Amino acid sequence: METRFDRKQPLSERDLNRIHSATVDVLKNVGMVFDSDRAVEVFKQHGFKTEGRKVYFTAQAIEDALDTVGNEFTVLSRDPNKSYEMNRESFIVHLGGGAPFFLDYDGDRRRATTDDFVNVLKLAHSLDVIKHIRTLISPDDFPYKENEASRSYMNYLTIKHTEKPMHLGPGYGIDMLCIVLGITREKMKELAEKGFVYGDSGINPTSPLILGESQCDNLFNMAEIGMPLDISPMVTAGTTGPCTLPGVLLLQNCEIIGPMVLTQLAKPGLAIRYGTISSAADMRTLSAIYGSPEARLIELASAQIAHFYGLLSRGDVGLTDAITSDFQAGAESMFQFLNVVRSGINFLPGCGHLGSFLEGSLEKVVLDAEIAEYVTRFFRPLEFN
């Protein structure tokens, strides 16, 4: 029998409404854990039902939050030419983040160093298509790893070597950025009220249905100064989430909508971006894979859900399961670039990644920048004049 494919969007309007209804049902009857006394207290003060650190939501509370969430702002740079606008029509390409390994030009895979970190920053600063900076690799030779001193040093190096807007890690970098800009936190708040910010941050719920203490702290820290937040669960079908892709989409949606409500209780009008970065597991190894058709389907359907709610969205670009910059890496990276831009996802970190987020590579940064230029031209409308 001939196989027929539906080349339309993966979700119908009925599907979108079913996902929303099921999300309300889960958050109302199952609830979500917020591993933070402060977060639970905020919910209590606004009349939410709680049991320990589990919070239960009503349909009205979700609707109220969706009515106030922001979806338009301008990201400022120390160099005005590197500022950019973020709205539902824009797409911004961003450096990847968090890889523990570095791949040398000769194929040697090793732990990343401070010199690698600086070289990535310099390279990303020189590539115009990369508009936003993140820590592609996590250096292994810092004297104080995995603590505030390490994070602060990475922020210092980022500010030193690039003027482009930067991603701020949990709770770190705000005061350092204020010093460099010559402004106070109060001034940063005032600018945010007018729609001008100097960076962004993000939180990652833990599946299933938990927002950890550090993530809650970061939410409040960024809400205080009006900094936009990505809410990006990384549900993995078959391990941390259901085996079916619709089940993954439902769980992901619950883990975004719950924290989104908290952002609006903490700071009404705060802009958030809907994360589209869940994936499926290789059931032989149980590792998450990001170059698969399932990952592309998840992000395409997630973009639809973000549009359904009228929210900005955050995806990725250049992701591949290949461990070197070969044909597989190029094919999977280009497929993802085309998929996310065509689907209307707005904020797109990921340049420079290999091996499902585990590796960073200077060569891959350049190749991803080339693809980004290609895709930017491809989606530019033709002009008849």
GROMACS .gro file of C-alpha atoms in nm:
model
  385
    1MET     CA    1   0.000   0.000   0.000
    2GLU     CA    2   0.129   0.347  -0.086
    3THR     CA    3   0.231   0.556   0.215
    4ARG     CA    4   0.081   0.903   0.216
    5PHE     CA    5   0.243   1.193   0.398
    6ASP     CA    6   0.074   1.502   0.539
    7ARG     CA    7   0.294   1.794   0.438
    8LYS     CA    8   0.095   2.040   0.646
    9GLN     CA    9   0.176   2.142   1.003
   10PRO     CA   10   0.198   1.846   1.245
   11LEU     CA   11  -0.078   1.982   1.472
   12SER     CA   12  -0.431   2.079   1.373
   13GLU     CA   13  -0.630   2.349   1.551
   14ARG     CA   14  -0.816   2.072   1.732
   15ASP     CA   15  -0.484   1.923   1.847
   16LEU     CA   16  -0.370   2.258   1.983
   17ASN     CA   17  -0.689   2.300   2.182
   18ARG     CA   18  -0.658   1.944   2.314
   19ILE     CA   19  -0.301   2.013   2.430
   20HIS     CA   20  -0.413   2.327   2.611
   21SER     CA   21  -0.708   2.151   2.777
   22ALA     CA   22  -0.490   1.860   2.884
   23THR     CA   23  -0.228   2.105   3.019
   24VAL     CA   24  -0.490   2.277   3.233
   25ASP     CA   25  -0.606   1.937   3.356
   26VAL     CA   26  -0.255   1.823   3.453
   27LEU     CA   27  -0.160   2.148   3.625
   28LYS     CA   28  -0.494   2.158   3.806
   29ASN     CA   29  -0.509   1.797   3.924
   30VAL     CA   30  -0.146   1.676   3.927
   31GLY     CA   31   0.029   2.007   3.992
   32MET     CA   32   0.394   2.103   3.955
   33VAL     CA   33   0.673   2.107   4.214
   34PHE     CA   34   0.858   2.433   4.277
   35ASP     CA   35   1.158   2.348   4.493
   36SER     CA   36   1.174   2.695   4.649
   37ASP     CA   37   1.014   2.833   4.963
   38ARG     CA   38   0.999   3.176   4.803
   39ALA     CA   39   0.818   3.048   4.495
   40VAL     CA   40   0.564   2.854   4.701
   41GLU     CA   41   0.503   3.160   4.919
   42VAL     CA   42   0.438   3.376   4.613
   43PHE     CA   43   0.181   3.126   4.490
   44LYS     CA   44   0.015   3.113   4.834
   45GLN     CA   45  -0.006   3.492   4.848
   46HIS     CA   46  -0.199   3.486   4.520
   47GLY     CA   47  -0.446   3.222   4.640
   48PHE     CA   48  -0.303   2.911   4.472
   49LYS     CA   49  -0.365   2.572   4.629
   50THR     CA   50  -0.040   2.413   4.751
   51GLU     CA   51   0.065   2.089   4.919
   52GLY     CA   52   0.420   2.118   5.048
   53ARG     CA   53   0.610   2.240   4.744
   54LYS     CA   54   0.355   2.118   4.493
   55VAL     CA   55   0.143   2.393   4.337
   56TYR     CA   56  -0.194   2.350   4.166
   57PHE     CA   57  -0.317   2.587   3.894
   58THR     CA   58  -0.656   2.700   3.772
   59ALA     CA   59  -0.757   2.769   3.414
   60GLN     CA   60  -0.821   3.132   3.506
   61ALA     CA   61  -0.472   3.179   3.654
   62ILE     CA   62  -0.320   3.046   3.332
   63GLU     CA   63  -0.536   3.274   3.117
   64ASP     CA   64  -0.449   3.577   3.333
   65ALA     CA   65  -0.077   3.508   3.293
   66LEU     CA   66  -0.106   3.464   2.917
   67ASP     CA   67  -0.283   3.801   2.900
   68THR     CA   68   0.009   3.987   3.059
   69VAL     CA   69   0.323   3.811   2.931
   70GLY     CA   70   0.548   4.029   2.715
   71ASN     CA   71   0.653   3.941   2.361
   72GLU     CA   72   0.842   4.243   2.227
   73PHE     CA   73   1.158   4.424   2.340
   74THR     CA   74   1.490   4.566   2.219
   75VAL     CA   75   1.819   4.409   2.325
   76LEU     CA   76   2.085   4.679   2.369
   77SER     CA   77   2.457   4.644   2.314
   78ARG     CA   78   2.748   4.863   2.420
   79ASP     CA   79   2.794   4.907   2.045
   80PRO     CA   80   2.459   5.046   1.919
   81ASN     CA   81   2.521   4.877   1.583
   82LYS     CA   82   2.496   4.539   1.756
   83SER     CA   83   2.160   4.602   1.926
   84TYR     CA   84   1.857   4.421   1.787
   85GLU     CA   85   1.479   4.400   1.821
   86MET     CA   86   1.299   4.089   1.939
   87ASN     CA   87   0.938   4.035   1.835
   88ARG     CA   88   0.726   3.755   1.694
   89GLU     CA   89   0.850   3.822   1.340
   90SER     CA   90   1.222   3.817   1.418
   91PHE     CA   91   1.476   3.537   1.428
   92ILE     CA   92   1.808   3.585   1.602
   93VAL     CA   93   2.101   3.341   1.569
   94HIS     CA   94   2.300   3.281   1.884
   95LEU     CA   95   2.616   3.099   1.992
   96GLY     CA   96   2.559   2.757   2.155
   97GLY     CA   97   2.623   2.693   2.523
   98GLY     CA   98   2.753   2.453   2.786
   99ALA     CA   99   2.961   2.193   2.599
  100PRO     CA  100   3.216   2.019   2.826
  101PHE     CA  101   3.442   1.908   2.538
  102PHE     CA  102   3.629   2.090   2.264
  103LEU     CA  103   3.711   1.944   1.922
  104ASP     CA  104   4.044   2.060   1.777
  105TYR     CA  105   4.091   2.115   1.403
  106ASP     CA  106   4.283   1.786   1.386
  107GLY     CA  107   3.994   1.589   1.538
  108ASP     CA  108   4.130   1.568   1.893
  109ARG     CA  109   3.844   1.567   2.143
  110ARG     CA  110   3.951   1.703   2.483
  111ARG     CA  111   3.834   1.902   2.782
  112ALA     CA  112   3.781   2.269   2.700
  113THR     CA  113   4.028   2.529   2.829
  114THR     CA  114   4.017   2.901   2.902
  115ASP     CA  115   4.210   2.970   2.580
  116ASP     CA  116   3.944   2.780   2.384
  117PHE     CA  117   3.675   2.982   2.560
  118VAL     CA  118   3.839   3.312   2.461
  119ASN     CA  119   3.899   3.201   2.101
  120VAL     CA  120   3.531   3.112   2.064
  121LEU     CA  121   3.431   3.457   2.193
  122LYS     CA  122   3.666   3.635   1.953
  123LEU     CA  123   3.543   3.429   1.659
  124ALA     CA  124   3.175   3.479   1.741
  125HIS     CA  125   3.232   3.852   1.782
  126SER     CA  126   3.374   3.868   1.429
  127LEU     CA  127   3.074   3.692   1.267
  128ASP     CA  128   2.794   3.940   1.199
  129VAL     CA  129   2.521   3.678   1.166
  130ILE     CA  130   2.575   3.568   1.530
  131LYS     CA  131   2.385   3.838   1.718
  132HIS     CA  132   2.400   3.708   2.076
  133ILE     CA  133   2.673   3.546   2.287
  134ARG     CA  134   2.661   3.243   2.513
  135THR     CA  135   2.928   3.023   2.670
  136LEU     CA  136   2.965   2.758   2.397
  137ILE     CA  137   3.211   2.561   2.608
  138SER     CA  138   3.269   2.522   2.982
  139PRO     CA  139   3.645   2.551   3.055
  140ASP     CA  140   3.788   2.273   3.267
  141ASP     CA  141   4.097   2.463   3.386
  142PHE     CA  142   3.932   2.737   3.593
  143PRO     CA  143   4.068   2.740   3.950
  144TYR     CA  144   3.715   2.759   4.096
  145LYS     CA  145   3.487   2.538   3.892
  146GLU     CA  146   3.110   2.513   3.938
  147ASN     CA  147   3.072   2.811   4.169
  148GLU     CA  148   3.014   3.186   4.161
  149ALA     CA  149   3.380   3.273   4.102
  150SER     CA  150   3.389   3.055   3.791
  151ARG     CA  151   3.068   3.202   3.654
  152SER     CA  152   3.185   3.555   3.727
  153TYR     CA  153   3.515   3.493   3.546
  154MET     CA  154   3.332   3.365   3.239
  155ASN     CA  155   3.114   3.677   3.244
  156TYR     CA  156   3.426   3.893   3.276
  157LEU     CA  157   3.589   3.726   2.976
  158THR     CA  158   3.270   3.759   2.772
  159ILE     CA  159   3.239   4.130   2.848
  160LYS     CA  160   3.611   4.180   2.774
  161HIS     CA  161   3.614   4.010   2.435
  162THR     CA  162   3.279   4.104   2.281
  163GLU     CA  163   3.035   4.392   2.286
  164LYS     CA  164   2.746   4.178   2.166
  165PRO     CA  165   2.452   4.115   2.404
  166MET     CA  166   2.511   3.816   2.630
  167HIS     CA  167   2.323   3.537   2.801
  168LEU     CA  168   2.343   3.569   3.179
  169GLY     CA  169   2.374   3.248   3.379
  170PRO     CA  170   2.173   3.180   3.695
  171GLY     CA  171   2.213   3.475   3.929
  172TYR     CA  172   2.550   3.588   3.791
  173GLY     CA  173   2.671   3.878   3.583
  174ILE     CA  174   2.407   4.143   3.642
  175ASP     CA  175   2.619   4.362   3.870
  176MET     CA  176   2.929   4.319   3.654
  177LEU     CA  177   2.729   4.422   3.349
  178CYS     CA  178   2.599   4.728   3.537
  179ILE     CA  179   2.957   4.833   3.620
  180VAL     CA  180   3.066   4.808   3.257
  181LEU     CA  181   2.758   4.994   3.132
  182GLY     CA  182   2.787   5.261   3.401
  183ILE     CA  183   2.430   5.210   3.522
  184THR     CA  184   2.258   5.077   3.832
  185ARG     CA  185   2.011   4.793   3.876
  186GLU     CA  186   1.741   5.058   3.922
  187LYS     CA  187   1.829   5.211   3.585
  188MET     CA  188   1.822   4.865   3.430
  189LYS     CA  189   1.471   4.817   3.571
  190GLU     CA  190   1.359   5.155   3.433
  191LEU     CA  191   1.488   5.068   3.087
  192ALA     CA  192   1.318   4.728   3.098
  193GLU     CA  193   0.985   4.898   3.174
  194LYS     CA  194   1.031   5.088   2.846
  195GLY     CA  195   1.117   4.771   2.654
  196PHE     CA  196   1.499   4.795   2.652
  197VAL     CA  197   1.715   4.520   2.802
  198TYR     CA  198   2.088   4.438   2.802
  199GLY     CA  199   2.073   4.060   2.776
  200ASP     CA  200   1.864   3.760   2.860
  201SER     CA  201   1.862   3.445   3.072
  202GLY     CA  202   1.680   3.116   3.090
  203ILE     CA  203   1.545   2.844   3.315
  204ASN     CA  204   1.526   2.470   3.253
  205PRO     CA  205   1.253   2.277   3.436
  206THR     CA  206   1.343   1.922   3.535
  207SER     CA  207   1.117   1.659   3.384
  208PRO     CA  208   0.873   1.552   3.497
  209LEU     CA  209   0.711   1.864   3.645
  210ILE     CA  210   0.980   2.015   3.870
  211LEU     CA  211   1.139   2.360   3.879
  212GLY     CA  212   1.452   2.337   4.092
  213GLU     CA  213   1.562   2.583   4.358
  214SER     CA  214   1.842   2.743   4.153
  215GLN     CA  215   1.606   2.783   3.857
  216CYS     CA  216   1.346   2.951   4.079
  217ASP     CA  217   1.616   3.182   4.217
  218ASN     CA  218   1.722   3.277   3.865
  219LEU     CA  219   1.361   3.343   3.768
  220PHE     CA  220   1.321   3.589   4.055
  221ASN     CA  221   1.662   3.753   3.996
  222MET     CA  222   1.585   3.820   3.632
  223ALA     CA  223   1.223   3.920   3.694
  224GLU     CA  224   1.346   4.181   3.941
  225ILE     CA  225   1.531   4.370   3.667
  226GLY     CA  226   1.290   4.285   3.384
  227MET     CA  227   1.531   4.053   3.200
  228PRO     CA  228   1.362   3.826   2.937
  229LEU     CA  229   1.360   3.456   3.018
  230ASP     CA  230   1.363   3.142   2.808
  231ILE     CA  231   1.163   2.860   2.969
  232SER     CA  232   1.311   2.551   2.810
  233PRO     CA  233   1.239   2.201   2.941
  234MET     CA  234   1.442   1.928   2.776
  235VAL     CA  235   1.192   1.643   2.791
  236THR     CA  236   1.334   1.324   2.638
  237ALA     CA  237   1.084   1.078   2.495
  238GLY     CA  238   1.136   0.737   2.649
  239THR     CA  239   1.342   0.844   2.953
  240THR     CA  240   1.238   1.166   3.130
  241GLY     CA  241   0.911   1.187   2.939
  242PRO     CA  242   0.644   0.974   2.770
  243CYS     CA  243   0.740   0.751   2.478
  244THR     CA  244   0.495   0.922   2.242
  245LEU     CA  245   0.567   1.259   2.084
  246PRO     CA  246   0.221   1.400   2.173
  247GLY     CA  247   0.295   1.301   2.534
  248VAL     CA  248   0.628   1.485   2.517
  249LEU     CA  249   0.455   1.797   2.383
  250LEU     CA  250   0.201   1.786   2.664
  251LEU     CA  251   0.462   1.746   2.938
  252GLN     CA  252   0.680   2.017   2.785
  253ASN     CA  253   0.381   2.252   2.769
  254CYS     CA  254   0.298   2.193   3.135
  255GLU     CA  255   0.658   2.262   3.234
  256ILE     CA  256   0.653   2.593   3.045
  257ILE     CA  257   0.307   2.717   3.140
  258GLY     CA  258   0.355   2.656   3.515
  259PRO     CA  259   0.675   2.864   3.546
  260MET     CA  260   0.530   3.119   3.301
  261VAL     CA  261   0.252   3.185   3.553
  262LEU     CA  262   0.515   3.240   3.824
  263THR     CA  263   0.700   3.493   3.606
  264GLN     CA  264   0.383   3.698   3.571
  265LEU     CA  265   0.313   3.686   3.945
  266ALA     CA  266   0.669   3.804   4.011
  267LYS     CA  267   0.677   4.064   3.732
  268PRO     CA  268   0.362   4.119   3.523
  269GLY     CA  269   0.457   4.189   3.165
  270LEU     CA  270   0.792   4.005   3.181
  271ALA     CA  271   0.880   3.868   2.838
  272ILE     CA  272   0.934   3.494   2.808
  273ARG     CA  273   1.024   3.265   2.521
  274TYR     CA  274   0.864   2.924   2.478
  275GLY     CA  275   1.129   2.648   2.465
  276THR     CA  276   1.109   2.404   2.174
  277ILE     CA  277   1.416   2.191   2.254
  278SER     CA  278   1.283   1.857   2.375
  279SER     CA  279   1.397   1.540   2.199
  280ALA     CA  280   1.375   1.161   2.191
  281ALA     CA  281   1.608   0.898   2.338
  282ASP     CA  282   1.807   0.635   2.156
  283MET     CA  283   1.655   0.337   2.334
  284ARG     CA  284   1.975   0.132   2.290
  285THR     CA  285   2.188   0.379   2.485
  286LEU     CA  286   1.917   0.596   2.656
  287SER     CA  287   2.105   0.908   2.543
  288ALA     CA  288   1.911   1.206   2.407
  289ILE     CA  289   1.959   1.261   2.034
  290TYR     CA  290   1.902   1.593   1.857
  291GLY     CA  291   1.965   1.526   1.489
  292SER     CA  292   1.667   1.294   1.444
  293PRO     CA  293   1.337   1.350   1.258
  294GLU     CA  294   1.162   1.320   1.597
  295ALA     CA  295   1.354   1.621   1.731
  296ARG     CA  296   1.257   1.824   1.423
  297LEU     CA  297   0.891   1.722   1.461
  298ILE     CA  298   0.894   1.824   1.828
  299GLU     CA  299   1.035   2.170   1.754
  300LEU     CA  300   0.798   2.224   1.461
  301ALA     CA  301   0.494   2.130   1.670
  302SER     CA  302   0.628   2.332   1.965
  303ALA     CA  303   0.651   2.639   1.742
  304GLN     CA  304   0.284   2.592   1.660
  305ILE     CA  305   0.199   2.582   2.031
  306ALA     CA  306   0.400   2.898   2.097
  307HIS     CA  307   0.213   3.075   1.814
  308PHE     CA  308  -0.116   2.942   1.953
  309TYR     CA  309  -0.042   3.121   2.283
  310GLY     CA  310   0.099   3.433   2.117
  311LEU     CA  311   0.440   3.375   2.279
  312LEU     CA  312   0.792   3.430   2.157
  313SER     CA  313   0.984   3.105   2.112
  314ARG     CA  314   1.335   2.971   2.171
  315GLY     CA  315   1.479   2.684   1.970
  316ASP     CA  316   1.825   2.580   1.857
  317VAL     CA  317   2.026   2.576   1.536
  318GLY     CA  318   2.308   2.364   1.407
  319LEU     CA  319   2.236   2.068   1.633
  320THR     CA  320   2.370   1.733   1.524
  321ASP     CA  321   2.455   1.395   1.672
  322ALA     CA  322   2.773   1.383   1.462
  323ILE     CA  323   3.096   1.409   1.662
  324THR     CA  324   3.294   1.581   1.386
  325SER     CA  325   3.214   1.833   1.111
  326ASP     CA  326   3.133   1.576   0.845
  327PHE     CA  327   2.848   1.518   0.600
  328GLN     CA  328   2.613   1.409   0.879
  329ALA     CA  329   2.684   1.726   1.078
  330GLY     CA  330   2.622   1.947   0.775
  331ALA     CA  331   2.303   1.771   0.668
  332GLU     CA  332   2.148   1.765   1.016
  333SER     CA  333   2.250   2.125   1.087
  334MET     CA  334   2.106   2.260   0.762
  335PHE     CA  335   1.784   2.063   0.810
  336GLN     CA  336   1.739   2.215   1.152
  337PHE     CA  337   1.817   2.569   1.032
  338LEU     CA  338   1.551   2.542   0.762
  339ASN     CA  339   1.301   2.380   1.000
  340VAL     CA  340   1.323   2.637   1.279
  341VAL     CA  341   1.330   2.946   1.059
  342ARG     CA  342   1.040   2.829   0.842
  343SER     CA  343   0.839   2.744   1.155
  344GLY     CA  344   0.887   3.096   1.295
  345ILE     CA  345   1.096   3.020   1.606
  346ASN     CA  346   1.245   3.350   1.718
  347PHE     CA  347   1.558   3.294   1.926
  348LEU     CA  348   1.806   3.039   1.798
  349PRO     CA  349   2.118   2.951   2.000
  350GLY     CA  350   2.330   2.653   1.901
  351CYS     CA  351   2.607   2.768   1.665
  352GLY     CA  352   2.923   2.566   1.718
  353HIS     CA  353   2.777   2.248   1.868
  354LEU     CA  354   2.860   1.888   1.780
  355GLY     CA  355   2.776   1.557   1.943
  356SER     CA  356   2.433   1.646   2.083
  357PHE     CA  357   2.551   1.947   2.288
  358LEU     CA  358   2.864   1.768   2.420
  359GLU     CA  359   3.124   1.932   2.196
  360GLY     CA  360   3.216   2.279   2.078
  361SER     CA  361   3.427   2.353   1.771
  362LEU     CA  362   3.566   2.669   1.609
  363GLU     CA  363   3.521   2.514   1.266
  364LYS     CA  364   3.158   2.431   1.343
  365VAL     CA  365   3.096   2.792   1.455
  366VAL     CA  366   3.213   2.912   1.112
  367LEU     CA  367   3.015   2.647   0.924
  368ASP     CA  368   2.697   2.727   1.120
  369ALA     CA  369   2.746   3.097   1.048
  370GLU     CA  370   2.770   3.011   0.677
  371ILE     CA  371   2.446   2.814   0.697
  372ALA     CA  372   2.279   3.100   0.886
  373GLU     CA  373   2.375   3.342   0.606
  374TYR     CA  374   2.241   3.094   0.349
  375VAL     CA  375   1.909   3.052   0.531
  376THR     CA  376   1.875   3.426   0.591
  377ARG     CA  377   1.904   3.486   0.216
  378PHE     CA  378   1.676   3.194   0.133
  379PHE     CA  379   1.386   3.334   0.337
  380ARG     CA  380   1.426   3.694   0.222
  381PRO     CA  381   1.126   3.778   0.001
  382LEU     CA  382   1.188   3.856  -0.363
  383GLU     CA  383   1.144   4.223  -0.454
  384PHE     CA  384   0.962   4.328  -0.772
  385ASN     CA  385   1.037   4.695  -0.832
   0.00000   0.00000   0.00000
